[in-house]
CSV table of C-alpha atoms and ligand atoms in Angstrom, one decimal:
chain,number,residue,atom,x,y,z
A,1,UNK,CA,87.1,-97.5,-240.1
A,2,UNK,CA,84.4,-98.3,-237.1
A,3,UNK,CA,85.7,-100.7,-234.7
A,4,UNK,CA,84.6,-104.3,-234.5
A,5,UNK,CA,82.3,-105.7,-231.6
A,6,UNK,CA,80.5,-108.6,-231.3
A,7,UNK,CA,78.2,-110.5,-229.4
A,8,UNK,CA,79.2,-114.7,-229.1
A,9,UNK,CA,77.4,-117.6,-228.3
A,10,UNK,CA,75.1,-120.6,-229.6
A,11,UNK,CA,72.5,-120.3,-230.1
A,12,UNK,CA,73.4,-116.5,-231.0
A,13,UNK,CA,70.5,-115.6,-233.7
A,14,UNK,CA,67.6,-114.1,-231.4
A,15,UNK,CA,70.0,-111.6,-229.6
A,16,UNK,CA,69.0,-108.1,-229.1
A,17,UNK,CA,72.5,-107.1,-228.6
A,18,UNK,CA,73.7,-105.7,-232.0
A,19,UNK,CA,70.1,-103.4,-232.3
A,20,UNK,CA,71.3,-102.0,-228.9
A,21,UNK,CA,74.6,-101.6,-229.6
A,22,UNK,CA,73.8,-99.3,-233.1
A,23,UNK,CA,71.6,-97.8,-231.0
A,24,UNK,CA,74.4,-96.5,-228.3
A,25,UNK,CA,76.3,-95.6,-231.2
A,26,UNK,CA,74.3,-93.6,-233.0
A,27,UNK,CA,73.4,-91.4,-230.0
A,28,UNK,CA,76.7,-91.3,-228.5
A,29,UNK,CA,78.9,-90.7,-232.2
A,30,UNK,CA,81.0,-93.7,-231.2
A,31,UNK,CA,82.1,-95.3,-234.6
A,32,UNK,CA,81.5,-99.0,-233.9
A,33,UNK,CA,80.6,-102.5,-236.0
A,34,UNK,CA,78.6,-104.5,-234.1
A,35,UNK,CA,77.5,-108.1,-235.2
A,36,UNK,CA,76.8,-111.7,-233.8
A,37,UNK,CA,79.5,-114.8,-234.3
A,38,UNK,CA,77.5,-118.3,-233.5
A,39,UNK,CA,80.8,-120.1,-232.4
A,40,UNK,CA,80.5,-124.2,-232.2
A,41,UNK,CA,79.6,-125.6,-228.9
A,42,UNK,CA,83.2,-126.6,-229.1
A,43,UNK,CA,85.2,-123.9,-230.4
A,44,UNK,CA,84.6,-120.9,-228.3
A,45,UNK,CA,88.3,-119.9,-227.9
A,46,UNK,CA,89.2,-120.4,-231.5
A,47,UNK,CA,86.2,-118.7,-232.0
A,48,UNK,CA,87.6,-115.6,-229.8
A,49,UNK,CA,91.3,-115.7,-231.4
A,50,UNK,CA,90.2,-115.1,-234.9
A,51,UNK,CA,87.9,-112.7,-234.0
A,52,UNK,CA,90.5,-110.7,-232.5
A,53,UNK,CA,93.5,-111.7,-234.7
A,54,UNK,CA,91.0,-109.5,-237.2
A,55,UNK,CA,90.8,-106.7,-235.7
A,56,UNK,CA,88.0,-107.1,-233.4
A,57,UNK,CA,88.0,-105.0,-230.2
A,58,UNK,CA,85.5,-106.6,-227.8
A,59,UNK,CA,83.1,-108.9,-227.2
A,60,UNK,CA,80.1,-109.5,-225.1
A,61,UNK,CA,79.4,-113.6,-224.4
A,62,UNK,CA,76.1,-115.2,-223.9
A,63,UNK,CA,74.6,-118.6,-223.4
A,64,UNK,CA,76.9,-121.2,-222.9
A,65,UNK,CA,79.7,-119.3,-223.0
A,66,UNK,CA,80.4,-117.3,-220.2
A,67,UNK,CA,82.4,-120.1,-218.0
A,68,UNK,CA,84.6,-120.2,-220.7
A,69,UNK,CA,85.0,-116.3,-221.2
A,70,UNK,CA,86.3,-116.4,-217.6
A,71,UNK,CA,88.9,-119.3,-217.5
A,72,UNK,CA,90.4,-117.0,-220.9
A,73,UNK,CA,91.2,-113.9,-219.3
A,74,UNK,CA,94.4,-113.1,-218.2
A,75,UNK,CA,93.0,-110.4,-215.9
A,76,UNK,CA,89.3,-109.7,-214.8
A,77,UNK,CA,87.3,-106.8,-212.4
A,78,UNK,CA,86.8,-108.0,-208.5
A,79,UNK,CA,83.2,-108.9,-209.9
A,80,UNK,CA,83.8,-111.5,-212.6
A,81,UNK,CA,86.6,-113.1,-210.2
A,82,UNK,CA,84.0,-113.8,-208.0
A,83,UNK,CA,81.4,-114.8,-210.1
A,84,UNK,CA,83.5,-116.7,-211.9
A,85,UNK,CA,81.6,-115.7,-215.2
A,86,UNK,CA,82.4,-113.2,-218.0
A,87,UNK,CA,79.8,-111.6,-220.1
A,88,UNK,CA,82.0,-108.9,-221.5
A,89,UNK,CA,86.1,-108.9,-223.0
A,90,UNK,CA,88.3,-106.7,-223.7
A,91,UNK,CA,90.6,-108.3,-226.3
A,92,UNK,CA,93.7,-106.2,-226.9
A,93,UNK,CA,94.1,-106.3,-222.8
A,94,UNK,CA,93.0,-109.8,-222.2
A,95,UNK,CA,90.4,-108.1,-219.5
A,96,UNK,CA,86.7,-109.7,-218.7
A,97,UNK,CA,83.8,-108.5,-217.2
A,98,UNK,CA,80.6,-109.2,-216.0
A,99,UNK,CA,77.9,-106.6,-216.2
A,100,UNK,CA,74.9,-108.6,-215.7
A,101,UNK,CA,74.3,-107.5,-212.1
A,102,UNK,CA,74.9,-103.9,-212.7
A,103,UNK,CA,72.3,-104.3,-215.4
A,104,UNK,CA,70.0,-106.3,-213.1
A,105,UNK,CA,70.1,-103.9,-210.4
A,106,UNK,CA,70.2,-100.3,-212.4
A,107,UNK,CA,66.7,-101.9,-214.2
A,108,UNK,CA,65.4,-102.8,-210.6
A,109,UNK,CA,66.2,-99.3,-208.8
A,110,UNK,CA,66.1,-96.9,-211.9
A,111,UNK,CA,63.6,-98.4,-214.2
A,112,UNK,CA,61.2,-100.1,-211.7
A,113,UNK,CA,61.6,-98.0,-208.8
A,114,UNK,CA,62.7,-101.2,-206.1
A,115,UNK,CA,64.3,-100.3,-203.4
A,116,UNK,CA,66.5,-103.1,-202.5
A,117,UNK,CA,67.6,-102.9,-198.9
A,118,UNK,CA,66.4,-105.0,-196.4
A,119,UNK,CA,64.2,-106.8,-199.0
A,120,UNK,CA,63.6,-111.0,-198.8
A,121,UNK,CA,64.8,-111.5,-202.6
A,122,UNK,CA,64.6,-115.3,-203.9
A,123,UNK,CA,66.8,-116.1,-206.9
A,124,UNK,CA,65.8,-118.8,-209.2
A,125,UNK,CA,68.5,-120.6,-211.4
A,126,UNK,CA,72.2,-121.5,-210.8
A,127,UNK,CA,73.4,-120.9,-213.7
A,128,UNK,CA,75.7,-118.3,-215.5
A,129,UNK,CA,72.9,-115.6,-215.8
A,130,UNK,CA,72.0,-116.6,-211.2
A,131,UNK,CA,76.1,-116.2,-210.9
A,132,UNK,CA,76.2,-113.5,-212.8
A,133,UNK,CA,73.9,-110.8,-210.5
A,134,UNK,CA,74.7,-112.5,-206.3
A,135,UNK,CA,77.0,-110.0,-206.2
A,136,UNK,CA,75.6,-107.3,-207.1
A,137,UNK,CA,72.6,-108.3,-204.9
A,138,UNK,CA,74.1,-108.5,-202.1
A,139,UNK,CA,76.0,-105.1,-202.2
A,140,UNK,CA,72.7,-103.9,-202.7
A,141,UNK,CA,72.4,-104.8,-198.9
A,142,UNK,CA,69.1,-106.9,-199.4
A,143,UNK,CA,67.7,-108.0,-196.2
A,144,UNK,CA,67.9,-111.5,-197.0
A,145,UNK,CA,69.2,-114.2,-200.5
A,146,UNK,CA,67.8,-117.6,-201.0
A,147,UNK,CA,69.1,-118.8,-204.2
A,148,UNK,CA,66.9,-121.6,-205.2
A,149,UNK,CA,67.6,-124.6,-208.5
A,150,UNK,CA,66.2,-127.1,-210.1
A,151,UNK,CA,69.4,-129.5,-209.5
A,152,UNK,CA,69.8,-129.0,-206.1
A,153,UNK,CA,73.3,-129.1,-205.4
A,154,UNK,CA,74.3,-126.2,-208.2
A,155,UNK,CA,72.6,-123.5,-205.9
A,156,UNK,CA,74.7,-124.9,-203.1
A,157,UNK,CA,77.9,-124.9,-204.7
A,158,UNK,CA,76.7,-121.0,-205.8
A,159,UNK,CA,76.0,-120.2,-202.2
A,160,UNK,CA,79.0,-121.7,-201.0
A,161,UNK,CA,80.6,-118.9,-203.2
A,162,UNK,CA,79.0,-115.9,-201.5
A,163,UNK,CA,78.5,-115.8,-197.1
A,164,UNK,CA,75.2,-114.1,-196.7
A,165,UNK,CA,73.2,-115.9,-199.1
A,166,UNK,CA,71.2,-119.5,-198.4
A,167,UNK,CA,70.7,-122.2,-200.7
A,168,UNK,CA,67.2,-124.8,-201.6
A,169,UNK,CA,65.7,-127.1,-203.9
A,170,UNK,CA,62.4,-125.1,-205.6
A,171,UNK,CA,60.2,-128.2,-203.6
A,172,UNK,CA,62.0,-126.9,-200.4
A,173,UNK,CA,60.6,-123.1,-200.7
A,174,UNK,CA,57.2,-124.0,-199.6
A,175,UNK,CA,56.2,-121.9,-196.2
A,176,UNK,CA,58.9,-119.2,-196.6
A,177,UNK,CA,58.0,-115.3,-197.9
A,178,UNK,CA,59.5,-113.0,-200.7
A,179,UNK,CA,59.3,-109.5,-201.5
A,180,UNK,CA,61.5,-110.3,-204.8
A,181,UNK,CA,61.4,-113.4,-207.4
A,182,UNK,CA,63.8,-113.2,-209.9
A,183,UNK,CA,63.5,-115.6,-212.1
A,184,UNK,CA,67.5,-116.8,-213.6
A,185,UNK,CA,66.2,-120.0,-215.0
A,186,UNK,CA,66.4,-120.7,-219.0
A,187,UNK,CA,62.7,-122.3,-218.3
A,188,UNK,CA,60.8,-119.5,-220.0
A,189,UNK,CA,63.0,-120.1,-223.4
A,190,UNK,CA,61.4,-123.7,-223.5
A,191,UNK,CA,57.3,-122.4,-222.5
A,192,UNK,CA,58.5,-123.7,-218.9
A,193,UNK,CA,58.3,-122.3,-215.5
A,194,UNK,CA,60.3,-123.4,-212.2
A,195,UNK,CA,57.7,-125.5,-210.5
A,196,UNK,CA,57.5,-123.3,-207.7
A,197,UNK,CA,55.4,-123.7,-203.9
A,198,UNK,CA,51.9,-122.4,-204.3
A,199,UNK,CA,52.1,-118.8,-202.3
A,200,UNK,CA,55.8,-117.6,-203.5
A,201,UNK,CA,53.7,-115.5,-206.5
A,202,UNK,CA,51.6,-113.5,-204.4
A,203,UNK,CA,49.9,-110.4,-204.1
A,204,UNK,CA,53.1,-107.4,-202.9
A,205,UNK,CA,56.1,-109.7,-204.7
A,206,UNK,CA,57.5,-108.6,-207.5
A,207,UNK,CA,58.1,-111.3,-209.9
A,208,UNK,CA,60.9,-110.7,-212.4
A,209,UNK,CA,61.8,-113.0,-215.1
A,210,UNK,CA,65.5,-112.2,-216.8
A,211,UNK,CA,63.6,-113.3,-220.2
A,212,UNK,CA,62.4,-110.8,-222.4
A,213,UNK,CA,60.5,-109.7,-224.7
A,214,UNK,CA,57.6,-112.2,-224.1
A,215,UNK,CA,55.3,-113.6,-220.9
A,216,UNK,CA,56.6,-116.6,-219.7
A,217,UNK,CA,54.7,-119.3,-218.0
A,218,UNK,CA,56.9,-117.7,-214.5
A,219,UNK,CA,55.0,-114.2,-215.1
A,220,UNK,CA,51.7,-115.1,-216.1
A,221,UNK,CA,51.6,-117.2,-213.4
A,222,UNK,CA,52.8,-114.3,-211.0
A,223,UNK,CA,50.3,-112.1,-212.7
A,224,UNK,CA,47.7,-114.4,-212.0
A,225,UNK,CA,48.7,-114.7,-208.5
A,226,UNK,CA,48.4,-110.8,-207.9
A,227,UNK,CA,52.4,-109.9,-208.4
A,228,UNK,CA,53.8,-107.1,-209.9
A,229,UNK,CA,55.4,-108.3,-212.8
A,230,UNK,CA,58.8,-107.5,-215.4
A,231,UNK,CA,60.3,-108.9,-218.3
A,232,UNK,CA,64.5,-108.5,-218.5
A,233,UNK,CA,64.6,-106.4,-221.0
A,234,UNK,CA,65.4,-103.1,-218.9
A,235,UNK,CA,68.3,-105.5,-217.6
A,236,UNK,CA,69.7,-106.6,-221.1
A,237,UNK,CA,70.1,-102.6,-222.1
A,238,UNK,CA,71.4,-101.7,-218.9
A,239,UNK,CA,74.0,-104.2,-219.1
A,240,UNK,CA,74.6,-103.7,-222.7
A,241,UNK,CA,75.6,-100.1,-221.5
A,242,UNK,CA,78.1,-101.1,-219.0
A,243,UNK,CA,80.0,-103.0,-221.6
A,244,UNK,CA,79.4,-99.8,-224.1
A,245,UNK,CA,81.0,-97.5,-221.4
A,246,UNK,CA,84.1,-100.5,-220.8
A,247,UNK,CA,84.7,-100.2,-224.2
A,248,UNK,CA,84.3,-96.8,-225.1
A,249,UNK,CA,84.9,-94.7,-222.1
A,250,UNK,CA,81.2,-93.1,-222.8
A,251,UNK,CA,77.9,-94.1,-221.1
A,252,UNK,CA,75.0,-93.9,-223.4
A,253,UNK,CA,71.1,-92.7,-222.1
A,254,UNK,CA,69.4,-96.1,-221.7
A,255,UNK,CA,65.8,-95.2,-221.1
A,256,UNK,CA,65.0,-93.9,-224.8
A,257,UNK,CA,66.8,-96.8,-226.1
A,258,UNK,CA,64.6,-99.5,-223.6
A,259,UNK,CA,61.4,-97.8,-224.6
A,260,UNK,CA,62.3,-97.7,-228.6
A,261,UNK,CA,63.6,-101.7,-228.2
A,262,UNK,CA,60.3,-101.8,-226.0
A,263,UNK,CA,57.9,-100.6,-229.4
A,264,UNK,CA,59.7,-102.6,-231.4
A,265,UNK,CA,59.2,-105.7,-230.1
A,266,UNK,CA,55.7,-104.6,-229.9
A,267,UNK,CA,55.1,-104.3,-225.7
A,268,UNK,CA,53.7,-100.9,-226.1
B,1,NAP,P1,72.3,-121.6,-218.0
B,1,NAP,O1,73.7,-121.3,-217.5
B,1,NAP,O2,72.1,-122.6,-219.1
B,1,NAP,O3,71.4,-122.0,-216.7
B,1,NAP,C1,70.1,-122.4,-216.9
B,1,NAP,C2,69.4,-122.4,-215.5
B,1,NAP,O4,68.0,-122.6,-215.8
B,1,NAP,C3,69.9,-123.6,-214.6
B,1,NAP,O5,69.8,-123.2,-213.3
B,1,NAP,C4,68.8,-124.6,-214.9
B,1,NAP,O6,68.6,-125.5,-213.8
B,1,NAP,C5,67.6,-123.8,-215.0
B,1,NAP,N1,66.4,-124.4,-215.8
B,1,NAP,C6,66.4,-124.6,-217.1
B,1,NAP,N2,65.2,-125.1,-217.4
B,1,NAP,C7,64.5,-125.2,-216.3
B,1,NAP,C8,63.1,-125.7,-215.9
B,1,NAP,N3,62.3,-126.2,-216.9
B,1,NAP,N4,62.8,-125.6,-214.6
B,1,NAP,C9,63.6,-125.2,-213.7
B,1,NAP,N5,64.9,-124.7,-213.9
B,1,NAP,C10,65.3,-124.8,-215.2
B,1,NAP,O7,71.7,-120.2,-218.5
B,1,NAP,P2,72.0,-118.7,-218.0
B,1,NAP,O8,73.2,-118.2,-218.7
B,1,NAP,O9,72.0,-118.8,-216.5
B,1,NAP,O10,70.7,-117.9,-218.5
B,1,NAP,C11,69.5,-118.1,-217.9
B,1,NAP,C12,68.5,-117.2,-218.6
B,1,NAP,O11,68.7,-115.8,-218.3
B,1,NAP,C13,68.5,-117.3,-220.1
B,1,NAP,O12,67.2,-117.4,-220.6
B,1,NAP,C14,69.1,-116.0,-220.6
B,1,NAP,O13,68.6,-115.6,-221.9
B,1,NAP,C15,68.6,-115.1,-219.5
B,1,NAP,N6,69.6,-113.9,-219.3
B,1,NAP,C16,69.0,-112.7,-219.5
B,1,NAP,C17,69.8,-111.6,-219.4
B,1,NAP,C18,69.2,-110.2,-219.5
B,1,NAP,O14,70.0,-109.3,-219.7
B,1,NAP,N7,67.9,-110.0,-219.5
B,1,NAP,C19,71.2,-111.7,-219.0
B,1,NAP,C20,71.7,-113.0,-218.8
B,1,NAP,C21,70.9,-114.1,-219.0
B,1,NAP,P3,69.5,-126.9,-213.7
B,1,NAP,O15,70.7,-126.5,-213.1
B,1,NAP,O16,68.6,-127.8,-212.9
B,1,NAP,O17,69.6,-127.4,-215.1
């Protein structure tokens, strides 16, 4: 009998996860079920208990879920207690995890070739995916963090989580230089972009949106502007690996998978 993983949120329909995830399987042997449960906006833990009270093993959480996913465990990795957000559970232990900023940072070093230290990196967004990836940044020893949001006072009450990073409104970033833009915001979903300083997206920044699978408003514009530009898809199947090797004690080969999932959804 495989054993049951899922991925949870709402909306859950457009996730990548379960194609990955058979993917891992198939190439590692691991004999795994992996599906999507859309749980109500309301009834995330319920959703979670009956999951597990049938048998499921683990779960990865998504949009809006992953506040939630962290008040639930009993215990939790250094990372998520500090980011106070869970992507990924283990059920029969209680244990949660958050491997969005390995995932971020083993696409940005291994897949992209960016070498991180000492670099001026400006994070967009305050949300769970922003919260999600400080740490990670920061170990990375970048040079310096400016964590920049829409709604001014969420990137302040992020920053005020981590010493060594800085907080702004966008309208405030006018003036200052980048070598990084990572882009955290939900904009590109909605055709949007942060409404960003004119020379941010310049010629020598990489501009990185953790959207995939499309150009958003955020890269076209950084393209335009002269930027080196990435989509977040190397990020969503690096951190889909992390939680394969939580769960299974075996790390699968990302990069054949990433170019595969890259063909399919028809970026060359
Ligand atoms: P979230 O918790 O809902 O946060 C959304 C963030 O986007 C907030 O900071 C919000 O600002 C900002 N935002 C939304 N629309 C905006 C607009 N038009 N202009 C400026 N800012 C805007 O969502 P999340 O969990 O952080 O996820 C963010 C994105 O990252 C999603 O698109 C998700 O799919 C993606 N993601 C990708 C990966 C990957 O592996 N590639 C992993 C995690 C997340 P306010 O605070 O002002 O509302």
């Amino acid at each position: 009998m495989p054993e049951r993983y899922a991925v949870i949120g709402n909306p859950v329909a457009h996730s990548r996860s379960p194609w990955i995830h058979a993917e891992f399987a198939r190439a590692t042997g691991e004999d795994i079920e992996y599906s999507r449960i859309e749980a109500p906006l309301d009834g995330f833990e319920r959703a979670v208990r009956e999951f597990h009270a049938a048998g499921g093993r683990g779960l990865n959480v998504t949009l809006p879920f992953k506040g939630a996913a962290f008040s639930l465990c009993e215990s939790m990795s250094a990372r998520a207690k500090k980011a106070r957000v869970v992507n990924t559970l283990i059920l029969d232990q209680g244990f949660g995890d958050n491997t969005d900023g390995v995932g971020l940072l083993r696409d940005l070093t291994d897949h992209l070739g960016v070498e991180l230290a000492g670099k001026a990196v400006l994070l967009l967004g305050a949300g769970g995916a922003a919260q999600g990836v400080v740490g990670a940044l920061l170990e990375a020893r970048v040079g310096r963090l400016v964590v920049a949001n829409r709604t001014e006072q969420k990137a302040h009450a992020l920053a005020a989580l981590y010493p060594g990073m800085s907080a702004r409104g966008l309208s405030a970033l006018g003036g200052e230089e980048f070598d990084i833009a990572i882009n955290a915001t939900s904009a590109g979903l909605a055709g949007a972009a942060p409404a960003l300083p004119a020379g941010v997206l310049r010629k020598g920044v990489l501009a990185y949106d953790m959207v995939y699978g499309r150009e958003t408003p955020f890269l076209a514009a950084a393209r335009k502007a002269g930027a080196r530009t990435s989509d977040g898809l190397g990020m969503l199947v690096e951190q889909a690996a992390e939680s394969f090797f939580l769960w299974r004690d075996v790390r699968p080969q990302t990069r054949p998978v990433l170019e595969k999932l890259r063909r399919e959804l028809g970026g060359g």
